């Protein structure tokens, strides 16, 4: 379990071709408590992926600070694992070998790798598909494998970048329930990026609302709904009020596409 | 307890086409049918070849016939054909083997390392664009008319296709996989072994497949130009003395060698590519 502290983080990209600079993140402050599930919503281009990449240590920090358990983040580490938007499974490896990939890279023994791999394959509901190749799985199942691979290294902090954005609406709701079940079983600290307001509220202890140009945090909204939450909670007045509040915040951001009905 | 995911149901339910279902009922028969068709065509071809000169349609001097070729092969077998096959096989084996042993790691290194690639790319492209046979007179001058000049031409013929395809293969590394490996803290060596190498295998085999043809050209042309032994040597003597049957023995040996080697590579490829969607 871990406490993540992001302090005054700014990121500027310089486009090589035009030599223009884009302020992707501006003065971001954010804390994720031990065992807390924090969701980030925001229009595309507001720097959500950038933020996760920095926390994951995949991009250098030039302004501001990120601390995990009191230690500054410098590059990737065993204390964090990322679930990517595209499942990024190795196509020539079976589910089992894919779930064990992170463990192998981090030098775990074959025995330990095997035991943990099996445990997390079962946890994400992929038992019976150990010997399948990624192309034999549906998109939803690929994401389960992707999640199991990240969970298997037992990271202090789990980073998830729109993990459900590529699956269809029905599968998405099933996986939301599954994610909650898995999270309740593991209680990882989690930083979860999503496009969808209802997904953020459903899963999170608090929702971070971002704005674009420059990418920044507009508001942090606590979600005090009891767990485990059934899907029907999405029709609860408290849930609807929260989603209305976040919707209003996002609407203020001019570049967020307005929805007509 | 795992909740059984709904999305898997569609995989179990059958919405395949009728044709696919019928094919699935007789997968073996289906495959055997195709193999049989291929063999029938081949047999028909040889039958026609045998009949055409027998019916006086073409002069046997030009096209020979399977039975004449068979007789010539038996005759040659007792008079040094094995020796010729051995010499040619040796030239091919050593030249092609060296090209693989050097070309694969070198291609990987150049594909992996951008500055090195920048240094050597123009040289490699220039070599690749030059017809290698044009170097033969030079090689003979340097290495003589024995086996060495042929090994050299086979090597030069086959290393460039391997080098170039392997280099290209190394550069097709999936960005997402790379990012994933890095996020787990993979070092360069691990990325090479777990990502670069496996994703380059199909390119290595494709390069070798191209190289087989080039290597065989090297063997034959090398031996035709100047040699003391080998299939090409035997063919050039037979041709100069109008012994069509013997020339055909050489052609058939080369054809079956090329075919078998390509089939072998297809088999190896299938072994490495078990994970790919079946067609
Ligand atoms: N590697 C990069 N180089 C230059 N600009 C980038 C790079 N990555 C992202 N950006 C820009 O930074 C902004 C934030 O991007 P990103 O973090 O991917 O947003 P999000 O994930 O919220 O959609 C966008 O304007 C994007 O174009
Ligand atoms: Mg993104």
CSV table of N, CA and C in Angstrom, one decimal, chain A residues 1-5 32-34 66-73 79 155-157 189:
chain,number,residue,atom,x,y,z
A,1,UNK,N,0.9,-1.2,0.0
A,1,UNK,CA,0.0,0.0,0.0
A,1,UNK,C,0.9,1.2,0.0
A,2,UNK,N,0.3,2.3,-0.6
A,2,UNK,CA,1.3,3.4,-0.8
A,2,UNK,C,0.5,4.7,-0.7
A,3,UNK,N,1.3,5.7,-0.5
A,3,UNK,CA,0.8,7.0,-0.6
A,3,UNK,C,1.5,7.8,-1.7
A,4,UNK,N,0.7,8.2,-2.6
A,4,UNK,CA,1.3,9.0,-3.8
A,4,UNK,C,1.1,10.5,-3.5
A,5,UNK,N,2.2,11.2,-3.7
A,5,UNK,CA,2.0,12.7,-3.5
A,5,UNK,C,2.6,13.3,-4.8
A,32,UNK,N,-2.8,10.5,-3.5
A,32,UNK,CA,-3.6,9.3,-3.4
A,32,UNK,C,-3.2,8.6,-2.1
A,33,UNK,N,-4.2,8.4,-1.2
A,33,UNK,CA,-3.9,7.8,0.1
A,33,UNK,C,-3.7,6.3,0.0
A,34,UNK,N,-3.2,5.7,1.0
A,34,UNK,CA,-3.0,4.3,1.1
A,34,UNK,C,-4.4,3.6,0.8
A,66,UNK,N,7.2,14.1,-7.6
A,66,UNK,CA,6.3,13.0,-7.4
A,66,UNK,C,7.0,12.1,-6.3
A,67,UNK,N,6.2,11.9,-5.2
A,67,UNK,CA,6.8,11.0,-4.2
A,67,UNK,C,5.8,9.8,-4.0
A,68,UNK,N,6.4,8.6,-3.9
A,68,UNK,CA,5.6,7.4,-3.6
A,68,UNK,C,6.2,6.8,-2.3
A,69,UNK,N,5.4,6.7,-1.3
A,69,UNK,CA,5.9,6.3,0.0
A,69,UNK,C,7.1,7.1,0.5
A,70,UNK,N,7.0,8.4,0.2
A,70,UNK,CA,8.1,9.3,0.7
A,70,UNK,C,9.3,9.3,-0.2
A,71,UNK,N,9.4,8.4,-1.2
A,71,UNK,CA,10.6,8.4,-2.0
A,71,UNK,C,10.3,9.1,-3.4
A,72,UNK,N,11.2,9.9,-3.8
A,72,UNK,CA,10.9,10.5,-5.1
A,72,UNK,C,10.9,9.5,-6.3
A,73,UNK,N,10.0,9.7,-7.2
A,73,UNK,CA,9.9,8.8,-8.4
A,73,UNK,C,11.0,9.2,-9.4
A,79,UNK,N,7.4,-0.9,-7.6
A,79,UNK,CA,6.3,-0.5,-6.7
A,79,UNK,C,5.1,0.1,-7.5
A,155,UNK,N,2.0,-4.5,-7.2
A,155,UNK,CA,2.5,-3.1,-7.0
A,155,UNK,C,1.9,-2.4,-5.9
A,156,UNK,N,2.6,-1.4,-5.3
A,156,UNK,CA,2.0,-0.6,-4.3
A,156,UNK,C,0.9,0.3,-4.9
A,157,UNK,N,1.2,0.7,-6.1
A,157,UNK,CA,0.3,1.6,-6.8
A,157,UNK,C,0.0,1.1,-8.2
A,189,UNK,N,-3.7,0.8,-3.9
A,189,UNK,CA,-3.9,2.2,-4.2
A,189,UNK,C,-4.0,2.3,-5.8
